[in-house]
Short mmCIF file of C-alpha atoms in Angstrom, two decimals:
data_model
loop_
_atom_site.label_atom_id
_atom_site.label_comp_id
_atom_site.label_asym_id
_atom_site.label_seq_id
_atom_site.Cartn_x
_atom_site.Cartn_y
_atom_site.Cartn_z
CA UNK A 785 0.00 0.00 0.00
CA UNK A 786 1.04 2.99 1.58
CA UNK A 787 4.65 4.37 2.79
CA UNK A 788 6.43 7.34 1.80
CA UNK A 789 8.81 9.04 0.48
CA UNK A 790 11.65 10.05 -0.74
CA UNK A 791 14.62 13.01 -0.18
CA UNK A 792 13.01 16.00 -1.77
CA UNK A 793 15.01 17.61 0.80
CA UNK A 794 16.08 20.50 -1.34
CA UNK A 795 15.00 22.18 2.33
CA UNK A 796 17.96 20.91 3.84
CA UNK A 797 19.98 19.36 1.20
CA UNK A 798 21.45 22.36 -0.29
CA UNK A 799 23.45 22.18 -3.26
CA UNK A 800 22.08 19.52 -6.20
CA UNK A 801 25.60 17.46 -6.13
CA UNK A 802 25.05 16.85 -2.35
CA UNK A 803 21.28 15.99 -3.02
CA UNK A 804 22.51 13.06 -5.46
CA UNK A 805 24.04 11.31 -2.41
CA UNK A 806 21.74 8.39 -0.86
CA UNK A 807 21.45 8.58 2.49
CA UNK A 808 22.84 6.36 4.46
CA UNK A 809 21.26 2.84 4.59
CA UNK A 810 20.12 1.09 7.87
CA UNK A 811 19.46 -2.54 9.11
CA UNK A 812 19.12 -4.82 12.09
CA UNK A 813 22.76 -5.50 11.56
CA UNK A 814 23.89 -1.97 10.25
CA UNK A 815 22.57 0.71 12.19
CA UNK A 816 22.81 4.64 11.77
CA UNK A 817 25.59 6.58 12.09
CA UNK A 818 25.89 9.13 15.07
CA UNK A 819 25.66 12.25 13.04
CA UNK A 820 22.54 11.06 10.71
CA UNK A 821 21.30 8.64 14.02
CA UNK A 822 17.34 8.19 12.91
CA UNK A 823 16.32 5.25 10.67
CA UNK A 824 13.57 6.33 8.45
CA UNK A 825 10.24 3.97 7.39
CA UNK A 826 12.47 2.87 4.46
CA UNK A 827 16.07 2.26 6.30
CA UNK A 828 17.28 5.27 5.30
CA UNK A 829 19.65 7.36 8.29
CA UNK A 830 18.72 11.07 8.83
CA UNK A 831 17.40 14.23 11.44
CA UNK A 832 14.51 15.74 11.12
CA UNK A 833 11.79 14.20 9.42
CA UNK A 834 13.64 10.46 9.61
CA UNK A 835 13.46 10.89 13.38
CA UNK A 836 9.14 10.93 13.68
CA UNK A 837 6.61 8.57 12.27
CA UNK A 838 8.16 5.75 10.33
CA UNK A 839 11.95 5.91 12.54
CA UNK A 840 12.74 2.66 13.49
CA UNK A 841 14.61 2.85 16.81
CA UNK A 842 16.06 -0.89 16.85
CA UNK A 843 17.66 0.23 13.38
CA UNK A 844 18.87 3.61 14.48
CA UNK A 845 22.03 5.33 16.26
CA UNK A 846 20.54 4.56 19.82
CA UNK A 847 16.99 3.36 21.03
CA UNK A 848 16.73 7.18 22.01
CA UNK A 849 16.99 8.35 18.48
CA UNK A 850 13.56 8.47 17.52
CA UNK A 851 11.24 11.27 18.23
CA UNK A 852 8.44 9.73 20.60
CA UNK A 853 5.35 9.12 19.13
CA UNK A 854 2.13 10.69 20.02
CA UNK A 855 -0.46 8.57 21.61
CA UNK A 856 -3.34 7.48 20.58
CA UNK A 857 -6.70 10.22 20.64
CA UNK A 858 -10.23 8.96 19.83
CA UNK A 859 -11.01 10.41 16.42
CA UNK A 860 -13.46 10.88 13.41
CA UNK A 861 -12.00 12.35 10.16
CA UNK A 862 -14.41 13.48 8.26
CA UNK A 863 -11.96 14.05 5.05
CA UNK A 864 -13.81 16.32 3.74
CA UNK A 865 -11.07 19.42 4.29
CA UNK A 866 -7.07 19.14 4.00
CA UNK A 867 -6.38 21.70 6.20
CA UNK A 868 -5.39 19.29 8.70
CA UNK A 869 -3.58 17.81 6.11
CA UNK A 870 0.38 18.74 5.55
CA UNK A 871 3.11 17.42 3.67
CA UNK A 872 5.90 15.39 5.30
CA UNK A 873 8.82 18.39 4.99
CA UNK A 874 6.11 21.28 6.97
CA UNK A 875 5.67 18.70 9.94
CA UNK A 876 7.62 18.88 13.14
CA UNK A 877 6.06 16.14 15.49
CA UNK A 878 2.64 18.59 16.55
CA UNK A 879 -0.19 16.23 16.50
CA UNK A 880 -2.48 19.09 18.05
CA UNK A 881 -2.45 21.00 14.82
CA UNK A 882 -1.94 17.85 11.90
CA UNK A 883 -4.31 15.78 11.46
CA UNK A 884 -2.16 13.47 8.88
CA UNK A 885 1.46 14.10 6.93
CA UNK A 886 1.81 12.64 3.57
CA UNK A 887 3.39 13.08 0.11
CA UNK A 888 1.75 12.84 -3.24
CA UNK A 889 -1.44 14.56 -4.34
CA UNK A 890 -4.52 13.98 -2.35
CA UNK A 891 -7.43 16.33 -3.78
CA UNK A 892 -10.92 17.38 -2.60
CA UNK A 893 -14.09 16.34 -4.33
CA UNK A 894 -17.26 15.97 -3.21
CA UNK A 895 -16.75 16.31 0.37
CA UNK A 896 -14.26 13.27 0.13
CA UNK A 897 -10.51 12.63 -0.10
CA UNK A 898 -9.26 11.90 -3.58
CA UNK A 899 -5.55 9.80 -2.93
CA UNK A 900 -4.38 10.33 -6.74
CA UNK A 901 -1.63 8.86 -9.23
CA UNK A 902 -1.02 10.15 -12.24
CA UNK A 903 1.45 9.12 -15.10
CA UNK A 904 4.54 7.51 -14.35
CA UNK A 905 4.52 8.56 -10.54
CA UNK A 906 4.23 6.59 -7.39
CA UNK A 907 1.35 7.65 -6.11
CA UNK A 908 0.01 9.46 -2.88
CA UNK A 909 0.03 7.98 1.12
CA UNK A 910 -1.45 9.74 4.20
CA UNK A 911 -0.41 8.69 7.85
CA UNK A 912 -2.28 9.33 10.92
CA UNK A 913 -0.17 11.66 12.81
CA UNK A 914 -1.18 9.83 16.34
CA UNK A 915 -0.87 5.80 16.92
CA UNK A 916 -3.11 3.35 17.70
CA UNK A 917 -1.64 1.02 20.53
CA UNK A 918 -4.53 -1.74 19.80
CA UNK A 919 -8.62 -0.44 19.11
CA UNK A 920 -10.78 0.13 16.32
CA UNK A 921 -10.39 2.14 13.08
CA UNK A 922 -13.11 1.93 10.49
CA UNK A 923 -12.77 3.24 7.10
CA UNK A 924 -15.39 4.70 4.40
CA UNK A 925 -13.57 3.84 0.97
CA UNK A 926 -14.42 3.38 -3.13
CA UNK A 927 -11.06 2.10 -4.29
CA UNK A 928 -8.92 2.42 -7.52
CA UNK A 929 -9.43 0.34 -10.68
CA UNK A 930 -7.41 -0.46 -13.40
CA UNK A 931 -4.29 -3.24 -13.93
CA UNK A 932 -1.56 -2.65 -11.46
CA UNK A 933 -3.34 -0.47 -9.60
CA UNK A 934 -3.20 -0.71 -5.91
CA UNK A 935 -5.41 0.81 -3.25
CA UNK A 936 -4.39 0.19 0.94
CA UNK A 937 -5.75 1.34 3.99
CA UNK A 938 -3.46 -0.28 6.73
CA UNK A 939 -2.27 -0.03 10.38
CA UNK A 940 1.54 0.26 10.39
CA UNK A 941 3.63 0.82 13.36
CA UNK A 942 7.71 2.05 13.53
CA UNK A 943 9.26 -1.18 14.23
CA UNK A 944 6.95 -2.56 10.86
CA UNK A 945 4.15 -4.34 12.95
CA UNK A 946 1.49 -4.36 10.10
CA UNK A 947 -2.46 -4.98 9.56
CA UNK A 948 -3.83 -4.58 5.93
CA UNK A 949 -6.88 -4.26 3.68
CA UNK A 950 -5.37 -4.18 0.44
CA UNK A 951 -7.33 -3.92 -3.04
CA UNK A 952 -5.82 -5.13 -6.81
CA UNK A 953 -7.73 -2.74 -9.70
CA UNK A 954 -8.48 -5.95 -11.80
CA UNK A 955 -10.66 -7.27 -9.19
CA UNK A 956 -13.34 -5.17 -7.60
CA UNK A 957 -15.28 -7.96 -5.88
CA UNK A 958 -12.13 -9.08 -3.63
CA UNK A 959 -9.87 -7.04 -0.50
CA UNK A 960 -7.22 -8.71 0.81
CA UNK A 961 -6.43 -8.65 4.55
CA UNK A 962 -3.06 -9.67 5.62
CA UNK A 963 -0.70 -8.91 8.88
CA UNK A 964 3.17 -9.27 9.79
CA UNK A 965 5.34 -8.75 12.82
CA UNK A 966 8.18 -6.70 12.71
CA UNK A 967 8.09 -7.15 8.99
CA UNK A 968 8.72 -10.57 8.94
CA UNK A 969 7.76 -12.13 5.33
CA UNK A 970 5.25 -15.03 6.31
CA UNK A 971 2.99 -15.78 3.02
CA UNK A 972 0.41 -17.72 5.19
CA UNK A 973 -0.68 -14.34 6.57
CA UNK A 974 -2.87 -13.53 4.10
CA UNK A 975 -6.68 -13.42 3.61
CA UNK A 976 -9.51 -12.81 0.60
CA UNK A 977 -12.92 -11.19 1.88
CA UNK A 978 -15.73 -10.70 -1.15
CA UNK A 979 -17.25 -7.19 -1.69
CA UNK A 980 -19.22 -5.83 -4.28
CA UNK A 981 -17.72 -3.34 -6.81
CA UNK A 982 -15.01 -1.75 -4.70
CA UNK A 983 -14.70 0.94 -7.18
CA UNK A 984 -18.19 1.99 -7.74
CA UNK A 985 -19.84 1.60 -4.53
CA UNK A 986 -18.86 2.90 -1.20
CA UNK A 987 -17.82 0.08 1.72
CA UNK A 988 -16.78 -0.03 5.29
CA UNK A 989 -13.38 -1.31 6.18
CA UNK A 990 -12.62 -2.06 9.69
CA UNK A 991 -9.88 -3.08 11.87
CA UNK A 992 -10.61 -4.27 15.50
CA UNK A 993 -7.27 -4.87 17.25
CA UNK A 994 -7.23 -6.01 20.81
CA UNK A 995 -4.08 -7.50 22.57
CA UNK A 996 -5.49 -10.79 21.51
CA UNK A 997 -6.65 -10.70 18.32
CA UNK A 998 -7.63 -8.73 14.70
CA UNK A 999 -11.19 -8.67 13.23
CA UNK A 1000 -11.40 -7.85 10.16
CA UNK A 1001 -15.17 -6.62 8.81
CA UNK A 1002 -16.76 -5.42 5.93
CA UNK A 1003 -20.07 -3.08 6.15
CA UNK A 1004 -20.24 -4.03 9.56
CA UNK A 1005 -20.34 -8.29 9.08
CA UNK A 1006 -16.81 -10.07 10.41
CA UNK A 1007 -14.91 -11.71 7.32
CA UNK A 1008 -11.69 -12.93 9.21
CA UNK A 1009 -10.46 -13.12 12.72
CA UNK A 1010 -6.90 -13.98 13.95
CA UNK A 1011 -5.77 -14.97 17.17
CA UNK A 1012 -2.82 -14.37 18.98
CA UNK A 1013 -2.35 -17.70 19.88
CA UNK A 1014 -2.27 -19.04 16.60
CA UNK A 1015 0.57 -16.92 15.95
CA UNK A 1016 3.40 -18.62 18.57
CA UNK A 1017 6.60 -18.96 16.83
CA UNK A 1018 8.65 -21.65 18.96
CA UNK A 1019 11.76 -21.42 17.38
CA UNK A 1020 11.97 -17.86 18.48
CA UNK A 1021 9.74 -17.58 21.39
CA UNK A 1022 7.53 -14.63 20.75
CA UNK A 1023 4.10 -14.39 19.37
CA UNK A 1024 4.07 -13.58 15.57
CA UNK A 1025 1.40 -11.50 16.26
CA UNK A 1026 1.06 -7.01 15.56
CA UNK A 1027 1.18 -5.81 19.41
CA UNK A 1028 3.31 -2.00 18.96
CA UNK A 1029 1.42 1.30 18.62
CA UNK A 1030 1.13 2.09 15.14
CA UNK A 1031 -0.12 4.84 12.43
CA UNK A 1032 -3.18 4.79 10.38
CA UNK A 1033 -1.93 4.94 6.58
CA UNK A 1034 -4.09 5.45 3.64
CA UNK A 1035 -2.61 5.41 0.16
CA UNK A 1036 -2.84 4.45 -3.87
CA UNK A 1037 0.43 2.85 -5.32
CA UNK A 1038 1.86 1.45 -8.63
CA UNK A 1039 2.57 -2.30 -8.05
CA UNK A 1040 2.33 -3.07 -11.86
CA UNK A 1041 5.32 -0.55 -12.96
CA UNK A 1042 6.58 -2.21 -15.97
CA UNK A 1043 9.92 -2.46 -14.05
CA UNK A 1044 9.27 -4.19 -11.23
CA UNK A 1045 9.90 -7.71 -10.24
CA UNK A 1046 7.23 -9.81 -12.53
CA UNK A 1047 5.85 -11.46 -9.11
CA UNK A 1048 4.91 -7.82 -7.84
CA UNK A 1049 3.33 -7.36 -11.23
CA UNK A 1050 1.02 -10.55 -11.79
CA UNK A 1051 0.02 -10.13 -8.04
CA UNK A 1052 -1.00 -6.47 -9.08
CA UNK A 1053 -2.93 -7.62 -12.00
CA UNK A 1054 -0.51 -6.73 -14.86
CA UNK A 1055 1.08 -3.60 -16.15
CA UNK A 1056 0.23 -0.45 -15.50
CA UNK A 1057 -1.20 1.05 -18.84
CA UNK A 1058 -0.78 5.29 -18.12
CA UNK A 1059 -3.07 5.71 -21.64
CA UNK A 1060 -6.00 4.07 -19.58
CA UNK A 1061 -9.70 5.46 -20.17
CA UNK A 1062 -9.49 6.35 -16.44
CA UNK A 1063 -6.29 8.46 -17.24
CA UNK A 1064 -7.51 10.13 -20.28
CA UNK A 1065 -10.78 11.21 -18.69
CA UNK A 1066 -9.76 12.63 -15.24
CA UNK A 1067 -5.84 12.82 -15.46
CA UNK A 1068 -5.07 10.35 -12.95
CA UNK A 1069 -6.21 7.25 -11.26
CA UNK A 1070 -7.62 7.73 -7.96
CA UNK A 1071 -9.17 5.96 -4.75
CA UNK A 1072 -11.43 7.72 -3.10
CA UNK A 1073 -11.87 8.78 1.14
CA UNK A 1074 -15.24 9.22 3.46
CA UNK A 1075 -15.24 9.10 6.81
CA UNK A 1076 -12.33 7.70 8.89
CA UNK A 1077 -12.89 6.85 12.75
CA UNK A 1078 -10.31 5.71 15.13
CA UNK A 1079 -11.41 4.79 18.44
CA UNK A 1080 -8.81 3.79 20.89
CA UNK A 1081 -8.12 0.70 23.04
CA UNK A 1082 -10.05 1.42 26.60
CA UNK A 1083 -8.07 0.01 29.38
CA UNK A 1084 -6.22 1.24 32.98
CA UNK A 1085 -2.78 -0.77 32.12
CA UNK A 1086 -0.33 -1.55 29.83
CA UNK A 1087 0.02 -2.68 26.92
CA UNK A 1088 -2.62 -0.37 25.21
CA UNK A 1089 -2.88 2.65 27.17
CA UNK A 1090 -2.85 6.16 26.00
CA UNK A 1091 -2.67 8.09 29.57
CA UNK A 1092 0.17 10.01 28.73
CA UNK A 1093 1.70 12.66 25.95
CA UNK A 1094 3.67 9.87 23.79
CA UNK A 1095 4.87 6.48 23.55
CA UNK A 1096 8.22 5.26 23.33
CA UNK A 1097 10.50 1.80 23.28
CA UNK A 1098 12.76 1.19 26.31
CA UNK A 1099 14.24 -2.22 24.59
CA UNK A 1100 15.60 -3.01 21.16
CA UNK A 1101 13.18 -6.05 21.40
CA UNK A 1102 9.98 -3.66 20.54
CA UNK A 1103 7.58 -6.16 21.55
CA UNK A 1104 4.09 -4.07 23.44
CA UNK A 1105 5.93 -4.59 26.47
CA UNK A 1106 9.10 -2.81 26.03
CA UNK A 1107 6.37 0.27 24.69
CA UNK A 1108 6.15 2.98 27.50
CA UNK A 1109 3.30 5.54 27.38
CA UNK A 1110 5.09 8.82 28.83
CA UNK A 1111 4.68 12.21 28.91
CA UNK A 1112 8.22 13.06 26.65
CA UNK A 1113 7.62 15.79 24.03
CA UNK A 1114 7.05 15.22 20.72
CA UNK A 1115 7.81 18.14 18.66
CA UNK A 1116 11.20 19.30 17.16
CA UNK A 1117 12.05 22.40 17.05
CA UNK A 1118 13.88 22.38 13.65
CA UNK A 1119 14.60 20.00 10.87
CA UNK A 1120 18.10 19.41 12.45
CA UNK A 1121 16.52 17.94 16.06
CA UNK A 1122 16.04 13.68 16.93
CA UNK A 1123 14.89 12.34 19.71
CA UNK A 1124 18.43 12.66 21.39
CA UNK A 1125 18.54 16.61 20.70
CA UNK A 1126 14.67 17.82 20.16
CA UNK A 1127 15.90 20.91 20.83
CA UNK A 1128 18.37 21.61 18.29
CA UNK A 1129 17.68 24.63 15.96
CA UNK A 1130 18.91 25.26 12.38
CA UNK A 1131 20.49 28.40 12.59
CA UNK A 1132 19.15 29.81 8.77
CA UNK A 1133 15.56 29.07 9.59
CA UNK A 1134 13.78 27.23 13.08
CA UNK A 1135 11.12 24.77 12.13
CA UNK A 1136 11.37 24.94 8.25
CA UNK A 1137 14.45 23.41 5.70
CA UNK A 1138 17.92 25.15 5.63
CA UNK A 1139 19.02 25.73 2.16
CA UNK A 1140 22.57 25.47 3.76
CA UNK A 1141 22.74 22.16 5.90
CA UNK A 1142 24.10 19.14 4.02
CA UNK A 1143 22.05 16.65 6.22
CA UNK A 1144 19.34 14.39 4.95
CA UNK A 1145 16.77 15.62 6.93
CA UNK A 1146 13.28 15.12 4.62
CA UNK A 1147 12.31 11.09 3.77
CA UNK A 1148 11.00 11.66 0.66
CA UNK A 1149 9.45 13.81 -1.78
CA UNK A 1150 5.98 14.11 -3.97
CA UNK A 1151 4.49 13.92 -6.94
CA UNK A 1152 2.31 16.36 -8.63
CA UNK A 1153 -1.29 15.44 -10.58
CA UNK A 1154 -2.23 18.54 -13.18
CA UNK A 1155 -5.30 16.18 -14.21
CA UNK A 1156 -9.02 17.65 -12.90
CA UNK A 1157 -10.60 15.60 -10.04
CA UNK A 1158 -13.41 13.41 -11.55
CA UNK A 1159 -16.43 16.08 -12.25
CA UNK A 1160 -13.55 18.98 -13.00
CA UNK A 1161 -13.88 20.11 -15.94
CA UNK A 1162 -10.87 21.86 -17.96
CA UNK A 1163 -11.60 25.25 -17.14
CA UNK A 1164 -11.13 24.90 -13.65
CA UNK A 1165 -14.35 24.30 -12.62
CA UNK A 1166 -15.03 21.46 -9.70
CA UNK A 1167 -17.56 20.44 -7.32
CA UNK A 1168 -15.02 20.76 -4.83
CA UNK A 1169 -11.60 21.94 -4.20
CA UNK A 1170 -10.42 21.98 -7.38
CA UNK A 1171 -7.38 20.15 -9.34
CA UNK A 1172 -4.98 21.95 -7.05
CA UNK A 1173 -6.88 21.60 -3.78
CA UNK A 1174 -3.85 19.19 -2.06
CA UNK A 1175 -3.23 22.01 0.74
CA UNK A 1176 0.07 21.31 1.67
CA UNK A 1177 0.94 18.98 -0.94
CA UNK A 1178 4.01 18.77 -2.65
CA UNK A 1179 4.71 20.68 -6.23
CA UNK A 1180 7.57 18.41 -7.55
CA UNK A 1181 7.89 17.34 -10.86
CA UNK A 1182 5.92 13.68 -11.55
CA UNK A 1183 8.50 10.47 -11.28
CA UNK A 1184 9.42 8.61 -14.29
CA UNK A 1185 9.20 5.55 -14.79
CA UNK A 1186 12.10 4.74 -17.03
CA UNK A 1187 15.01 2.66 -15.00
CA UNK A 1188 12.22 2.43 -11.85
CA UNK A 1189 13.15 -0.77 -10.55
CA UNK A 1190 11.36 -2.45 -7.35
CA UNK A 1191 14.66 -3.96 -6.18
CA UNK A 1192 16.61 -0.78 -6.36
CA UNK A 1193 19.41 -2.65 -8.21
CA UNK A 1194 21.05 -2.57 -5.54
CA UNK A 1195 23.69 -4.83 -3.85
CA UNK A 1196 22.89 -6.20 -0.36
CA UNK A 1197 26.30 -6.14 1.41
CA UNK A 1198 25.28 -4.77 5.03
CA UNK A 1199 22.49 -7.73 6.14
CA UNK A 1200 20.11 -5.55 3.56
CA UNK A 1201 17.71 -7.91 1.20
CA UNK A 1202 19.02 -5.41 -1.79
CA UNK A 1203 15.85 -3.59 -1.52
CA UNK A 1204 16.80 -0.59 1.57
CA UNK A 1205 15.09 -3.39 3.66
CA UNK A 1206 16.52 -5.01 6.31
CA UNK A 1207 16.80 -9.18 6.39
CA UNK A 1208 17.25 -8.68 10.23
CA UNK A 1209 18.13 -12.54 12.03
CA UNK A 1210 15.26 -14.19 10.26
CA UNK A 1211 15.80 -15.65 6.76
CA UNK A 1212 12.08 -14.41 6.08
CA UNK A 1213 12.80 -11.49 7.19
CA UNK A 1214 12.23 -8.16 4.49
CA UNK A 1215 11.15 -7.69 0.96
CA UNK A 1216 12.59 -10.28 -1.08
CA UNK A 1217 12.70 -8.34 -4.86
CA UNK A 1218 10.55 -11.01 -7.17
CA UNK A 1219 9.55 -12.99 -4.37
CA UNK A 1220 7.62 -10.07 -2.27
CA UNK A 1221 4.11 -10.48 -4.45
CA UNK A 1222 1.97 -9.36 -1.45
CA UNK A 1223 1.28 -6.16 0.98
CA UNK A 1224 2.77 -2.65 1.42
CA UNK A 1225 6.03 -3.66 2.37
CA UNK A 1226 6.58 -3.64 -1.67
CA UNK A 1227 5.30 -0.29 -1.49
CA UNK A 1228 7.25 1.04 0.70
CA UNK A 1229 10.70 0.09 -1.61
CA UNK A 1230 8.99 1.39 -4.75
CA UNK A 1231 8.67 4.71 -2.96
CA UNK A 1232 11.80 4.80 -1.25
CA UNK A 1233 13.92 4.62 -4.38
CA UNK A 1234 11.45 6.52 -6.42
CA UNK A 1235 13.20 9.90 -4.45
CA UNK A 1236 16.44 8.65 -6.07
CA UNK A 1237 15.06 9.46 -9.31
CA UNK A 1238 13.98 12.87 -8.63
CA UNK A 1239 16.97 13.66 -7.94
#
């Protein structure tokens, strides 16, 4: 599905020829370096915007190097307004004032969020900017069509905990449901529930976490449940099983670019064709946003309490009971801070991107739709918001396709799988290029290395 995004840091970057240096890479076996200590949602070492939702702190410099994350708040989005809404290199950590941090193009129409993808980019992805440490979250969606086409709505926490409704554009009658722990690879996980033209017609899509097990349901009727004790894995002794306070993410992504592995492409439902009717007629393809409610696990003691300001991890094992819910901040006070020095300020410009510091400091960058929302006609006129209505959204040039590749091309000689993932100590362990057919951990390498290209 959904994970973002890549070093559009031009903020604090600086000078294009330092810009064309990766980052640093991260892994259970290779962590960050001191002076870039925060690995990002895609194992990528920074500050700033690497050190809040997404930093992995068993990956990074020290356990202490993430930003703690703020806890979990009963909810209703109504997504009908981005003004809550702001892109990933204008948010410091201030969950009071952000209701969700993305990149891409998400659009207003109709009192709904539009998540759009035009030609030859990567798509769009919202995150929650609060966690869910177990509860419900139900979701009001009409999904994406077309081959290759991939809509998610998932739960996914920092140390890659994961629960998933995920939807393949060639079939509009199926959602699949799936879950890993700590992004462990387990093929088993996954789960078909019937619905009736996803595309068309609007359905709800709920989650219903508890510390012992995940419903999924459909319009309000149960379609799968799993247990935590079906989940025991006795070679390692620990329960296989999501348990780690985690963000709501919402997103459309390309799993049938013509470059990626062939087993990410059949599972999408072929090649993505970017001459489509559904491209022609609106500019982009699109999944489209109602209501969103997240109500929180209710109980007086840990794990799933949200008493406090923020959670954090007081063991590299990340398991729900190493999670602490405290009352540390949460907010940097410049691109340049982590969770080790919240404080520290860039000295061209507190709270927005230097144009002097050479530090990767912004995951990630987004892509631009100039199509019309569906009803938009090409004068400009709209029933709502209009083409250009993604307040806060990025204005960076679209990502081409040409040399996109889902395995970065890279070579894995730091415990990496090859694709910025990590392999960690299990041999399932990551995104495994041709063999990773299912989930958003594929999406989350095919926007990683999509911010290569922009660059």
């Amino acid at each position: 599905m959904l994970r973002s995004l890549l070093p559009l840091g031009v903020a604090l970057l600086g000078a294009t020829s330092v810009l064309a240096v990766e980052p640093p890479s991260c892994s259970l076996d290779k962590k960050c370096p001191e002076e870039a200590p925060c690995c990002s949602q895609y194992n990528q070492c920074g500050v700033g915007a690497f050190c809040l939702g997404g930093c992995d702190p068993r990956m990074s410099f020290s356990i202490d190097s993430c930003v703690p994350a703020p806890v979990c708040k009963d909810k209703t989005y109504k997504m009908d307004s981005l003004d809550r809404y702001k892109h990933i290199s204008e948010y410091l950590g201030d969950s009071s004032k952000v209701d969700w941090v993305g990149q891409g193009e998400p659009l207003l129409y109709n009192g709904q969020t539009l998540l759009t993808m035009p030609p030859k980019s990567v798509g769009t992805v919202l995150a929650t900017t609060t966690y869910m440490w177990y509860g419900n979250v139900k979701a009001r969606i009409k999904t994406s069509r077309g081959a290759g086409v991939i809509t998610a709505f998932i739960l996914f926490s920092d140390v890659k905990d994961e629960i998933d409704y995920e939807w393949v554009g060639v079939d509009l009658n199926t959602v699949q449901t799936n879950y890993y722990f700590q992004g462990i690879t387990d093929y088993g996980n996954t789960g078909n529930l019937t619905v009736d033209d996803s595309y068309n017609k609007f359905h709800d899509y709920e989650i219903q976490w508890t510390p012992d097990e995940i419903r999924w349901l459909v319009d309000g009727k149960v379609g799968r449940v799993k247990k935590r004790s079906e989940t025991w894995n006795a070679t390692a002794q620990q329960w296989n099983f999501p348990q780690t306070p985690s963000r709501v993410q919402i997103s459309i992504w390309p799993g049938g670019l013509e470059s990626n592995a062939k087993g990410t492409i059949d599972w999408a439902g072929g090649k993505i064709d970017w001459n489509s009717d559904e491209i022609k007629k609106y500019g982009y393809y699109f999944a489209t946003f109602g209501e969103i409610k997240v109500e929180c696990w209710k109980t007086d003691k840990a794990p799933g309490t949200n008493k406090g300001i923020s959670y954090y991890y007081n063991d590299i094992s990340s398991t729900n009971n190493t999670v602490i819910d405290s009352n540390k901040p949460t907010i940097l006070k410049s691109f340049l801070g982590t969770g080790r020095n919240m404080n520290k300020a860039d000295s061209t410009q507190s709270g927005s991107a230097s144009q002097s510091s050479a530090i990767h400091a912004i995951p990630g960058g987004g892509v631009v739709g100039s199509g019309n929302a569906p009803g938009v006609n090409d004068n400009g006129g709209s029933g709502s918001g209009g083409s250009n209505s993604g307040s806060g959204a990025a204005t960076n040039p679209s990502c081409q396709s040409d040399g996109f590749v889902q395995n970065c091309g890279q070579a894995s000689t730091d415990g990496g799988d090859g694709n910025g993932n990590s392999n960690g100590n299990n041999s399932n362990n990551g995104v495994r290029g041709a063999d990773r057919t299912l989930g958003t951990s594929a999406f989350a390498v095919i926007i990683g290395i999509a911010g290569l290209l922009f660059l």
